[in-house]
Amino acid sequence: MKGEGSVLRTSLLSVLVLLFSASASAQTGGPRDHLGVGMALDFGGEVDFDQPGPARGWGDLDATVGLRGHWDHEVHRYISIGAMLRMSWWEPDYYYEGVGRSFLLDPSFRAIGHYDWRAFRFYGGLAPGLTLSVLNDDYVGVDNPAIGFTMSVTVAGMEWWFSRKAGLFVELGWVGHWFEHDVDGSAPDLDVQISQGLFEFGFVFGV
């Protein structure tokens, strides 16, 4: 019985060592290109509408849902550059309650600084780019679409590579949008500014 118990413990220990070794080496000599796909669930923040008259105001934001994809290419041991594409749907809270969700499409340049440790990559960075805004039909007299600018800041990002080709990512930070819609008639243009906390997560693949 003692011999069987010893063999069982040795087998379990060997399996744990094998799993840990595979996980620990997942980033060692790994692929230089990382492709990520995932979801956005941005939180908090507010939207400012800057137009003289009754349309001027502000509102807190409900959670903004969205989809995103990104590509990072490692140009240095600690630096990667690439691109990101986000689609998101935002909605004001109580001030303009019930107006429905509006659409944003953000193609962005992406640059991150990172540090790899075992199966993990810790990073932060910036993603400046353009935004395409389409306001929902409740904004009567406002022309669609509008072109503006976006900036997202990843304060804390992490990838966990559970194999040499696939992993999970999560990002926390801040995202802002600035754009201007034409208004029918002689009314001034509608300037919109959106600022929100960033929370995004998904899968990442090495290619």
mmCIF file with all atom_site columns, C-alpha atoms in Angstrom:
data_model
loop_
_atom_site.group_PDB
_atom_site.id
_atom_site.type_symbol
_atom_site.label_atom_id
_atom_site.label_alt_id
_atom_site.label_comp_id
_atom_site.label_asym_id
_atom_site.label_entity_id
_atom_site.label_seq_id
_atom_site.pdbx_PDB_ins_code
_atom_site.Cartn_x
_atom_site.Cartn_y
_atom_site.Cartn_z
_atom_site.occupancy
_atom_site.B_iso_or_equiv
_atom_site.pdbx_formal_charge
_atom_site.auth_seq_id
_atom_site.auth_comp_id
_atom_site.auth_asym_id
_atom_site.auth_atom_id
_atom_site.pdbx_PDB_model_num
ATOM 1   C CA . MET A 1 1   ? 0.000   0.000  0.000   1.00 0.00 ? 1   MET A CA 1
ATOM 2   C CA . LYS A 1 2   ? 2.827   2.355  0.869   1.00 0.00 ? 2   LYS A CA 1
ATOM 3   C CA . GLY A 1 3   ? 4.434   1.653  -2.487  1.00 0.00 ? 3   GLY A CA 1
ATOM 4   C CA . GLU A 1 4   ? 1.193   2.382  -4.343  1.00 0.00 ? 4   GLU A CA 1
ATOM 5   C CA . GLY A 1 5   ? 0.746   5.667  -2.439  1.00 0.00 ? 5   GLY A CA 1
ATOM 6   C CA . SER A 1 6   ? 4.289   6.699  -3.268  1.00 0.00 ? 6   SER A CA 1
ATOM 7   C CA . VAL A 1 7   ? 3.781   5.954  -6.967  1.00 0.00 ? 7   VAL A CA 1
ATOM 8   C CA . LEU A 1 8   ? 0.509   7.946  -6.968  1.00 0.00 ? 8   LEU A CA 1
ATOM 9   C CA . ARG A 1 9   ? 2.132   10.955 -5.295  1.00 0.00 ? 9   ARG A CA 1
ATOM 10  C CA . THR A 1 10  ? 5.043   10.815 -7.717  1.00 0.00 ? 10  THR A CA 1
ATOM 11  C CA . SER A 1 11  ? 2.672   10.657 -10.704 1.00 0.00 ? 11  SER A CA 1
ATOM 12  C CA . LEU A 1 12  ? 0.614   13.611 -9.467  1.00 0.00 ? 12  LEU A CA 1
ATOM 13  C CA . LEU A 1 13  ? 3.758   15.631 -8.801  1.00 0.00 ? 13  LEU A CA 1
ATOM 14  C CA . SER A 1 14  ? 5.058   14.859 -12.302 1.00 0.00 ? 14  SER A CA 1
ATOM 15  C CA . VAL A 1 15  ? 1.785   16.021 -13.865 1.00 0.00 ? 15  VAL A CA 1
ATOM 16  C CA . LEU A 1 16  ? 1.833   19.271 -11.854 1.00 0.00 ? 16  LEU A CA 1
ATOM 17  C CA . VAL A 1 17  ? 5.448   19.942 -12.788 1.00 0.00 ? 17  VAL A CA 1
ATOM 18  C CA . LEU A 1 18  ? 4.661   19.287 -16.460 1.00 0.00 ? 18  LEU A CA 1
ATOM 19  C CA . LEU A 1 19  ? 1.654   21.615 -16.423 1.00 0.00 ? 19  LEU A CA 1
ATOM 20  C CA . PHE A 1 20  ? 3.560   24.348 -14.576 1.00 0.00 ? 20  PHE A CA 1
ATOM 21  C CA . SER A 1 21  ? 6.531   24.053 -16.918 1.00 0.00 ? 21  SER A CA 1
ATOM 22  C CA . ALA A 1 22  ? 4.320   24.330 -20.002 1.00 0.00 ? 22  ALA A CA 1
ATOM 23  C CA . SER A 1 23  ? 2.534   27.343 -18.545 1.00 0.00 ? 23  SER A CA 1
ATOM 24  C CA . ALA A 1 24  ? 5.760   28.974 -17.385 1.00 0.00 ? 24  ALA A CA 1
ATOM 25  C CA . SER A 1 25  ? 7.309   28.714 -20.842 1.00 0.00 ? 25  SER A CA 1
ATOM 26  C CA . ALA A 1 26  ? 4.223   29.826 -22.793 1.00 0.00 ? 26  ALA A CA 1
ATOM 27  C CA . GLN A 1 27  ? 5.768   33.238 -23.550 1.00 0.00 ? 27  GLN A CA 1
ATOM 28  C CA . THR A 1 28  ? 9.384   32.108 -23.913 1.00 0.00 ? 28  THR A CA 1
ATOM 29  C CA . GLY A 1 29  ? 10.290  32.535 -27.551 1.00 0.00 ? 29  GLY A CA 1
ATOM 30  C CA . GLY A 1 30  ? 6.612   33.004 -28.315 1.00 0.00 ? 30  GLY A CA 1
ATOM 31  C CA . PRO A 1 31  ? 5.079   34.611 -31.421 1.00 0.00 ? 31  PRO A CA 1
ATOM 32  C CA . ARG A 1 32  ? 5.818   38.281 -32.099 1.00 0.00 ? 32  ARG A CA 1
ATOM 33  C CA . ASP A 1 33  ? 2.297   38.954 -33.395 1.00 0.00 ? 33  ASP A CA 1
ATOM 34  C CA . HIS A 1 34  ? -0.666  38.829 -31.047 1.00 0.00 ? 34  HIS A CA 1
ATOM 35  C CA . LEU A 1 35  ? -4.254  38.962 -32.345 1.00 0.00 ? 35  LEU A CA 1
ATOM 36  C CA . GLY A 1 36  ? -7.002  39.701 -29.835 1.00 0.00 ? 36  GLY A CA 1
ATOM 37  C CA . VAL A 1 37  ? -10.800 39.550 -30.065 1.00 0.00 ? 37  VAL A CA 1
ATOM 38  C CA . GLY A 1 38  ? -13.154 40.396 -27.257 1.00 0.00 ? 38  GLY A CA 1
ATOM 39  C CA . MET A 1 39  ? -15.857 42.501 -25.679 1.00 0.00 ? 39  MET A CA 1
ATOM 40  C CA . ALA A 1 40  ? -16.087 45.940 -24.114 1.00 0.00 ? 40  ALA A CA 1
ATOM 41  C CA . LEU A 1 41  ? -18.144 46.748 -21.046 1.00 0.00 ? 41  LEU A CA 1
ATOM 42  C CA . ASP A 1 42  ? -17.104 50.358 -20.388 1.00 0.00 ? 42  ASP A CA 1
ATOM 43  C CA . PHE A 1 43  ? -18.499 51.942 -17.244 1.00 0.00 ? 43  PHE A CA 1
ATOM 44  C CA . GLY A 1 44  ? -19.212 55.232 -15.474 1.00 0.00 ? 44  GLY A CA 1
ATOM 45  C CA . GLY A 1 45  ? -18.381 58.522 -17.133 1.00 0.00 ? 45  GLY A CA 1
ATOM 46  C CA . GLU A 1 46  ? -20.587 61.073 -18.841 1.00 0.00 ? 46  GLU A CA 1
ATOM 47  C CA . VAL A 1 47  ? -21.515 62.624 -22.184 1.00 0.00 ? 47  VAL A CA 1
ATOM 48  C CA . ASP A 1 48  ? -21.527 66.404 -22.830 1.00 0.00 ? 48  ASP A CA 1
ATOM 49  C CA . PHE A 1 49  ? -23.708 67.958 -25.546 1.00 0.00 ? 49  PHE A CA 1
ATOM 50  C CA . ASP A 1 50  ? -22.396 71.427 -26.450 1.00 0.00 ? 50  ASP A CA 1
ATOM 51  C CA . GLN A 1 51  ? -24.957 73.365 -28.475 1.00 0.00 ? 51  GLN A CA 1
ATOM 52  C CA . PRO A 1 52  ? -26.701 76.661 -27.627 1.00 0.00 ? 52  PRO A CA 1
ATOM 53  C CA . GLY A 1 53  ? -30.375 76.315 -26.776 1.00 0.00 ? 53  GLY A CA 1
ATOM 54  C CA . PRO A 1 54  ? -32.448 73.471 -25.352 1.00 0.00 ? 54  PRO A CA 1
ATOM 55  C CA . ALA A 1 55  ? -30.206 70.738 -26.826 1.00 0.00 ? 55  ALA A CA 1
ATOM 56  C CA . ARG A 1 56  ? -27.319 71.745 -24.557 1.00 0.00 ? 56  ARG A CA 1
ATOM 57  C CA . GLY A 1 57  ? -26.747 69.470 -21.596 1.00 0.00 ? 57  GLY A CA 1
ATOM 58  C CA . TRP A 1 58  ? -24.949 66.519 -20.151 1.00 0.00 ? 58  TRP A CA 1
ATOM 59  C CA . GLY A 1 59  ? -25.770 63.071 -18.863 1.00 0.00 ? 59  GLY A CA 1
ATOM 60  C CA . ASP A 1 60  ? -24.275 60.186 -16.994 1.00 0.00 ? 60  ASP A CA 1
ATOM 61  C CA . LEU A 1 61  ? -23.789 57.075 -19.087 1.00 0.00 ? 61  LEU A CA 1
ATOM 62  C CA . ASP A 1 62  ? -25.175 53.591 -18.763 1.00 0.00 ? 62  ASP A CA 1
ATOM 63  C CA . ALA A 1 63  ? -22.672 50.784 -19.302 1.00 0.00 ? 63  ALA A CA 1
ATOM 64  C CA . THR A 1 64  ? -21.391 50.895 -22.878 1.00 0.00 ? 64  THR A CA 1
ATOM 65  C CA . VAL A 1 65  ? -21.311 47.507 -24.577 1.00 0.00 ? 65  VAL A CA 1
ATOM 66  C CA . GLY A 1 66  ? -19.128 46.768 -27.557 1.00 0.00 ? 66  GLY A CA 1
ATOM 67  C CA . LEU A 1 67  ? -16.830 44.501 -29.547 1.00 0.00 ? 67  LEU A CA 1
ATOM 68  C CA . ARG A 1 68  ? -13.147 44.986 -30.257 1.00 0.00 ? 68  ARG A CA 1
ATOM 69  C CA . GLY A 1 69  ? -10.245 43.411 -32.067 1.00 0.00 ? 69  GLY A CA 1
ATOM 70  C CA . HIS A 1 70  ? -6.547  44.277 -31.958 1.00 0.00 ? 70  HIS A CA 1
ATOM 71  C CA . TRP A 1 71  ? -3.198  43.339 -33.453 1.00 0.00 ? 71  TRP A CA 1
ATOM 72  C CA . ASP A 1 72  ? 0.125   43.848 -31.653 1.00 0.00 ? 72  ASP A CA 1
ATOM 73  C CA . HIS A 1 73  ? 3.507   43.377 -33.342 1.00 0.00 ? 73  HIS A CA 1
ATOM 74  C CA . GLU A 1 74  ? 6.542   43.176 -31.077 1.00 0.00 ? 74  GLU A CA 1
ATOM 75  C CA . VAL A 1 75  ? 9.221   45.600 -32.274 1.00 0.00 ? 75  VAL A CA 1
ATOM 76  C CA . HIS A 1 76  ? 11.290  45.390 -29.088 1.00 0.00 ? 76  HIS A CA 1
ATOM 77  C CA . ARG A 1 77  ? 11.442  43.116 -26.088 1.00 0.00 ? 77  ARG A CA 1
ATOM 78  C CA . TYR A 1 78  ? 9.287   45.608 -24.172 1.00 0.00 ? 78  TYR A CA 1
ATOM 79  C CA . ILE A 1 79  ? 7.394   47.457 -26.946 1.00 0.00 ? 79  ILE A CA 1
ATOM 80  C CA . SER A 1 80  ? 4.694   46.469 -29.438 1.00 0.00 ? 80  SER A CA 1
ATOM 81  C CA . ILE A 1 81  ? 2.799   48.524 -32.001 1.00 0.00 ? 81  ILE A CA 1
ATOM 82  C CA . GLY A 1 82  ? -0.286  47.674 -34.001 1.00 0.00 ? 82  GLY A CA 1
ATOM 83  C CA . ALA A 1 83  ? -3.915  48.572 -34.572 1.00 0.00 ? 83  ALA A CA 1
ATOM 84  C CA . MET A 1 84  ? -7.299  48.245 -32.898 1.00 0.00 ? 84  MET A CA 1
ATOM 85  C CA . LEU A 1 85  ? -10.902 48.347 -34.119 1.00 0.00 ? 85  LEU A CA 1
ATOM 86  C CA . ARG A 1 86  ? -13.787 48.971 -31.706 1.00 0.00 ? 86  ARG A CA 1
ATOM 87  C CA . MET A 1 87  ? -17.551 48.989 -32.184 1.00 0.00 ? 87  MET A CA 1
ATOM 88  C CA . SER A 1 88  ? -19.607 50.266 -29.261 1.00 0.00 ? 88  SER A CA 1
ATOM 89  C CA . TRP A 1 89  ? -23.133 51.338 -28.401 1.00 0.00 ? 89  TRP A CA 1
ATOM 90  C CA . TRP A 1 90  ? -23.584 54.091 -25.787 1.00 0.00 ? 90  TRP A CA 1
ATOM 91  C CA . GLU A 1 91  ? -26.623 55.542 -24.034 1.00 0.00 ? 91  GLU A CA 1
ATOM 92  C CA . PRO A 1 92  ? -27.091 58.473 -21.625 1.00 0.00 ? 92  PRO A CA 1
ATOM 93  C CA . ASP A 1 93  ? -28.617 57.791 -18.230 1.00 0.00 ? 93  ASP A CA 1
ATOM 94  C CA . TYR A 1 94  ? -31.227 59.946 -16.511 1.00 0.00 ? 94  TYR A CA 1
ATOM 95  C CA . TYR A 1 95  ? -30.791 63.313 -18.280 1.00 0.00 ? 95  TYR A CA 1
ATOM 96  C CA . TYR A 1 96  ? -31.686 61.934 -21.710 1.00 0.00 ? 96  TYR A CA 1
ATOM 97  C CA . GLU A 1 97  ? -33.245 58.733 -20.427 1.00 0.00 ? 97  GLU A CA 1
ATOM 98  C CA . GLY A 1 98  ? -34.965 56.630 -23.044 1.00 0.00 ? 98  GLY A CA 1
ATOM 99  C CA . VAL A 1 99  ? -33.262 58.064 -26.136 1.00 0.00 ? 99  VAL A CA 1
ATOM 100 C CA . GLY A 1 100 ? -31.773 54.679 -27.025 1.00 0.00 ? 100 GLY A CA 1
ATOM 101 C CA . ARG A 1 101 ? -28.242 53.656 -27.921 1.00 0.00 ? 101 ARG A CA 1
ATOM 102 C CA . SER A 1 102 ? -25.996 55.333 -30.493 1.00 0.00 ? 102 SER A CA 1
ATOM 103 C CA . PHE A 1 103 ? -23.150 53.734 -32.438 1.00 0.00 ? 103 PHE A CA 1
ATOM 104 C CA . LEU A 1 104 ? -19.389 54.413 -32.530 1.00 0.00 ? 104 LEU A CA 1
ATOM 105 C CA . LEU A 1 105 ? -16.801 52.808 -34.808 1.00 0.00 ? 105 LEU A CA 1
ATOM 106 C CA . ASP A 1 106 ? -13.165 53.433 -33.813 1.00 0.00 ? 106 ASP A CA 1
ATOM 107 C CA . PRO A 1 107 ? -10.168 52.472 -36.004 1.00 0.00 ? 107 PRO A CA 1
ATOM 108 C CA . SER A 1 108 ? -7.052  53.261 -33.945 1.00 0.00 ? 108 SER A CA 1
ATOM 109 C CA . PHE A 1 109 ? -3.277  53.004 -33.865 1.00 0.00 ? 109 PHE A CA 1
ATOM 110 C CA . ARG A 1 110 ? -2.073  51.069 -30.806 1.00 0.00 ? 110 ARG A CA 1
ATOM 111 C CA . ALA A 1 111 ? 1.220   51.198 -28.907 1.00 0.00 ? 111 ALA A CA 1
ATOM 112 C CA . ILE A 1 112 ? 1.938   49.309 -25.688 1.00 0.00 ? 112 ILE A CA 1
ATOM 113 C CA . GLY A 1 113 ? 4.820   48.751 -23.330 1.00 0.00 ? 113 GLY A CA 1
ATOM 114 C CA . HIS A 1 114 ? 4.903   45.281 -21.792 1.00 0.00 ? 114 HIS A CA 1
ATOM 115 C CA . TYR A 1 115 ? 6.754   42.974 -19.458 1.00 0.00 ? 115 TYR A CA 1
ATOM 116 C CA . ASP A 1 116 ? 6.585   39.182 -19.739 1.00 0.00 ? 116 ASP A CA 1
ATOM 117 C CA . TRP A 1 117 ? 6.761   36.941 -16.685 1.00 0.00 ? 117 TRP A CA 1
ATOM 118 C CA . ARG A 1 118 ? 6.224   33.214 -17.025 1.00 0.00 ? 118 ARG A CA 1
ATOM 119 C CA . ALA A 1 119 ? 2.851   32.766 -18.788 1.00 0.00 ? 119 ALA A CA 1
ATOM 120 C CA . PHE A 1 120 ? 1.786   36.376 -18.235 1.00 0.00 ? 120 PHE A CA 1
ATOM 121 C CA . ARG A 1 121 ? 2.233   39.637 -20.119 1.00 0.00 ? 121 ARG A CA 1
ATOM 122 C CA . PHE A 1 122 ? 1.576   42.861 -18.167 1.00 0.00 ? 122 PHE A CA 1
ATOM 123 C CA . TYR A 1 123 ? 1.174   46.016 -20.235 1.00 0.00 ? 123 TYR A CA 1
ATOM 124 C CA . GLY A 1 124 ? -0.125  49.540 -20.622 1.00 0.00 ? 124 GLY A CA 1
ATOM 125 C CA . GLY A 1 125 ? -0.433  51.853 -23.587 1.00 0.00 ? 125 GLY A CA 1
ATOM 126 C CA . LEU A 1 126 ? -2.296  54.272 -25.827 1.00 0.00 ? 126 LEU A CA 1
ATOM 127 C CA . ALA A 1 127 ? -4.656  53.922 -28.802 1.00 0.00 ? 127 ALA A CA 1
ATOM 128 C CA . PRO A 1 128 ? -5.337  57.242 -30.603 1.00 0.00 ? 128 PRO A CA 1
ATOM 129 C CA . GLY A 1 129 ? -7.516  57.185 -33.682 1.00 0.00 ? 129 GLY A CA 1
ATOM 130 C CA . LEU A 1 130 ? -10.625 58.257 -35.541 1.00 0.00 ? 130 LEU A CA 1
ATOM 131 C CA . THR A 1 131 ? -14.256 57.688 -34.607 1.00 0.00 ? 131 THR A CA 1
ATOM 132 C CA . LEU A 1 132 ? -17.343 57.373 -36.786 1.00 0.00 ? 132 LEU A CA 1
ATOM 133 C CA . SER A 1 133 ? -20.500 58.386 -34.891 1.00 0.00 ? 133 SER A CA 1
ATOM 134 C CA . VAL A 1 134 ? -24.095 57.506 -35.796 1.00 0.00 ? 134 VAL A CA 1
ATOM 135 C CA . LEU A 1 135 ? -26.682 58.989 -33.420 1.00 0.00 ? 135 LEU A CA 1
ATOM 136 C CA . ASN A 1 136 ? -29.968 57.139 -33.082 1.00 0.00 ? 136 ASN A CA 1
ATOM 137 C CA . ASP A 1 137 ? -33.186 58.458 -34.650 1.00 0.00 ? 137 ASP A CA 1
ATOM 138 C CA . ASP A 1 138 ? -34.318 60.195 -31.430 1.00 0.00 ? 138 ASP A CA 1
ATOM 139 C CA . TYR A 1 139 ? -31.872 63.014 -32.176 1.00 0.00 ? 139 TYR A CA 1
ATOM 140 C CA . VAL A 1 140 ? -34.211 64.694 -34.656 1.00 0.00 ? 140 VAL A CA 1
ATOM 141 C CA . GLY A 1 141 ? -32.604 67.098 -37.128 1.00 0.00 ? 141 GLY A CA 1
ATOM 142 C CA . VAL A 1 142 ? -29.057 65.846 -36.538 1.00 0.00 ? 142 VAL A CA 1
ATOM 143 C CA . ASP A 1 143 ? -27.225 64.575 -39.616 1.00 0.00 ? 143 ASP A CA 1
ATOM 144 C CA . ASN A 1 144 ? -25.415 61.214 -39.618 1.00 0.00 ? 144 ASN A CA 1
ATOM 145 C CA . PRO A 1 145 ? -22.669 60.147 -39.713 1.00 0.00 ? 145 PRO A CA 1
ATOM 146 C CA . ALA A 1 146 ? -20.018 62.331 -38.074 1.00 0.00 ? 146 ALA A CA 1
ATOM 147 C CA . ILE A 1 147 ? -16.238 61.942 -37.992 1.00 0.00 ? 147 ILE A CA 1
ATOM 148 C CA . GLY A 1 148 ? -14.193 62.733 -34.904 1.00 0.00 ? 148 GLY A CA 1
ATOM 149 C CA . PHE A 1 149 ? -11.375 61.513 -32.710 1.00 0.00 ? 149 PHE A CA 1
ATOM 150 C CA . THR A 1 150 ? -10.926 58.915 -30.012 1.00 0.00 ? 150 THR A CA 1
ATOM 151 C CA . MET A 1 151 ? -8.267  58.080 -27.446 1.00 0.00 ? 151 MET A CA 1
ATOM 152 C CA . SER A 1 152 ? -8.098  55.076 -25.163 1.00 0.00 ? 152 SER A CA 1
ATOM 153 C CA . VAL A 1 153 ? -5.546  54.609 -22.404 1.00 0.00 ? 153 VAL A CA 1
ATOM 154 C CA . THR A 1 154 ? -4.822  51.146 -21.034 1.00 0.00 ? 154 THR A CA 1
ATOM 155 C CA . VAL A 1 155 ? -3.686  51.689 -17.468 1.00 0.00 ? 155 VAL A CA 1
ATOM 156 C CA . ALA A 1 156 ? -3.519  48.012 -16.521 1.00 0.00 ? 156 ALA A CA 1
ATOM 157 C CA . GLY A 1 157 ? -3.561  45.206 -19.086 1.00 0.00 ? 157 GLY A CA 1
ATOM 158 C CA . MET A 1 158 ? -2.744  41.527 -18.705 1.00 0.00 ? 158 MET A CA 1
ATOM 159 C CA . GLU A 1 159 ? -2.517  38.522 -21.010 1.00 0.00 ? 159 GLU A CA 1
ATOM 160 C CA . TRP A 1 160 ? -2.482  34.982 -19.576 1.00 0.00 ? 160 TRP A CA 1
ATOM 161 C CA . TRP A 1 161 ? -1.157  32.434 -22.062 1.00 0.00 ? 161 TRP A CA 1
ATOM 162 C CA . PHE A 1 162 ? -2.497  29.006 -21.186 1.00 0.00 ? 162 PHE A CA 1
ATOM 163 C CA . SER A 1 163 ? -0.729  27.607 -24.279 1.00 0.00 ? 163 SER A CA 1
ATOM 164 C CA . ARG A 1 164 ? 1.938   28.865 -26.694 1.00 0.00 ? 164 ARG A CA 1
ATOM 165 C CA . LYS A 1 165 ? -0.725  29.913 -29.211 1.00 0.00 ? 165 LYS A CA 1
ATOM 166 C CA . ALA A 1 166 ? -3.708  31.083 -27.157 1.00 0.00 ? 166 ALA A CA 1
ATOM 167 C CA . GLY A 1 167 ? -4.530  33.042 -24.042 1.00 0.00 ? 167 GLY A CA 1
ATOM 168 C CA . LEU A 1 168 ? -6.895  35.467 -22.356 1.00 0.00 ? 168 LEU A CA 1
ATOM 169 C CA . PHE A 1 169 ? -6.604  39.242 -21.966 1.00 0.00 ? 169 PHE A CA 1
ATOM 170 C CA . VAL A 1 170 ? -8.204  41.882 -19.746 1.00 0.00 ? 170 VAL A CA 1
ATOM 171 C CA . GLU A 1 171 ? -7.722  45.678 -19.854 1.00 0.00 ? 171 GLU A CA 1
ATOM 172 C CA . LEU A 1 172 ? -8.662  48.538 -17.525 1.00 0.00 ? 172 LEU A CA 1
ATOM 173 C CA . GLY A 1 173 ? -8.268  52.216 -18.329 1.00 0.00 ? 173 GLY A CA 1
ATOM 174 C CA . TRP A 1 174 ? -10.056 55.207 -19.851 1.00 0.00 ? 174 TRP A CA 1
ATOM 175 C CA . VAL A 1 175 ? -11.611 55.958 -23.249 1.00 0.00 ? 175 VAL A CA 1
ATOM 176 C CA . GLY A 1 176 ? -12.738 59.303 -24.709 1.00 0.00 ? 176 GLY A CA 1
ATOM 177 C CA . HIS A 1 177 ? -14.540 60.424 -27.881 1.00 0.00 ? 177 HIS A CA 1
ATOM 178 C CA . TRP A 1 178 ? -14.905 63.866 -29.483 1.00 0.00 ? 178 TRP A CA 1
ATOM 179 C CA . PHE A 1 179 ? -17.058 64.471 -32.566 1.00 0.00 ? 179 PHE A CA 1
ATOM 180 C CA . GLU A 1 180 ? -19.370 67.044 -34.176 1.00 0.00 ? 180 GLU A CA 1
ATOM 181 C CA . HIS A 1 181 ? -22.664 66.439 -35.990 1.00 0.00 ? 181 HIS A CA 1
ATOM 182 C CA . ASP A 1 182 ? -24.165 68.849 -38.500 1.00 0.00 ? 182 ASP A CA 1
ATOM 183 C CA . VAL A 1 183 ? -27.675 70.037 -37.644 1.00 0.00 ? 183 VAL A CA 1
ATOM 184 C CA . ASP A 1 184 ? -30.404 70.714 -40.204 1.00 0.00 ? 184 ASP A CA 1
ATOM 185 C CA . GLY A 1 185 ? -31.234 74.340 -40.878 1.00 0.00 ? 185 GLY A CA 1
ATOM 186 C CA . SER A 1 186 ? -29.346 77.272 -39.402 1.00 0.00 ? 186 SER A CA 1
ATOM 187 C CA . ALA A 1 187 ? -28.837 75.750 -35.924 1.00 0.00 ? 187 ALA A CA 1
ATOM 188 C CA . PRO A 1 188 ? -25.243 75.448 -34.640 1.00 0.00 ? 188 PRO A CA 1
ATOM 189 C CA . ASP A 1 189 ? -23.465 72.111 -34.930 1.00 0.00 ? 189 ASP A CA 1
ATOM 190 C CA . LEU A 1 190 ? -23.809 69.605 -32.095 1.00 0.00 ? 190 LEU A CA 1
ATOM 191 C CA . ASP A 1 191 ? -20.494 68.935 -30.345 1.00 0.00 ? 191 ASP A CA 1
ATOM 192 C CA . VAL A 1 192 ? -20.366 65.719 -28.332 1.00 0.00 ? 192 VAL A CA 1
ATOM 193 C CA . GLN A 1 193 ? -17.747 64.616 -25.813 1.00 0.00 ? 193 GLN A CA 1
ATOM 194 C CA . ILE A 1 194 ? -17.809 61.188 -24.177 1.00 0.00 ? 194 ILE A CA 1
ATOM 195 C CA . SER A 1 195 ? -15.538 60.096 -21.321 1.00 0.00 ? 195 SER A CA 1
ATOM 196 C CA . GLN A 1 196 ? -15.758 56.690 -19.670 1.00 0.00 ? 196 GLN A CA 1
ATOM 197 C CA . GLY A 1 197 ? -13.880 54.031 -17.752 1.00 0.00 ? 197 GLY A CA 1
ATOM 198 C CA . LEU A 1 198 ? -12.575 51.231 -19.966 1.00 0.00 ? 198 LEU A CA 1
ATOM 199 C CA . PHE A 1 199 ? -13.069 47.532 -19.206 1.00 0.00 ? 199 PHE A CA 1
ATOM 200 C CA . GLU A 1 200 ? -12.369 45.040 -22.006 1.00 0.00 ? 200 GLU A CA 1
ATOM 201 C CA . PHE A 1 201 ? -11.649 41.314 -22.071 1.00 0.00 ? 201 PHE A CA 1
ATOM 202 C CA . GLY A 1 202 ? -11.375 38.411 -24.491 1.00 0.00 ? 202 GLY A CA 1
ATOM 203 C CA . PHE A 1 203 ? -9.074  35.945 -26.210 1.00 0.00 ? 203 PHE A CA 1
ATOM 204 C CA . VAL A 1 204 ? -5.608  36.521 -27.664 1.00 0.00 ? 204 VAL A CA 1
ATOM 205 C CA . PHE A 1 205 ? -3.830  34.341 -30.214 1.00 0.00 ? 205 PHE A CA 1
ATOM 206 C CA . GLY A 1 206 ? -0.221  34.084 -31.327 1.00 0.00 ? 206 GLY A CA 1
ATOM 207 C CA . VAL A 1 207 ? 0.474   34.048 -35.068 1.00 0.00 ? 207 VAL A CA 1
#
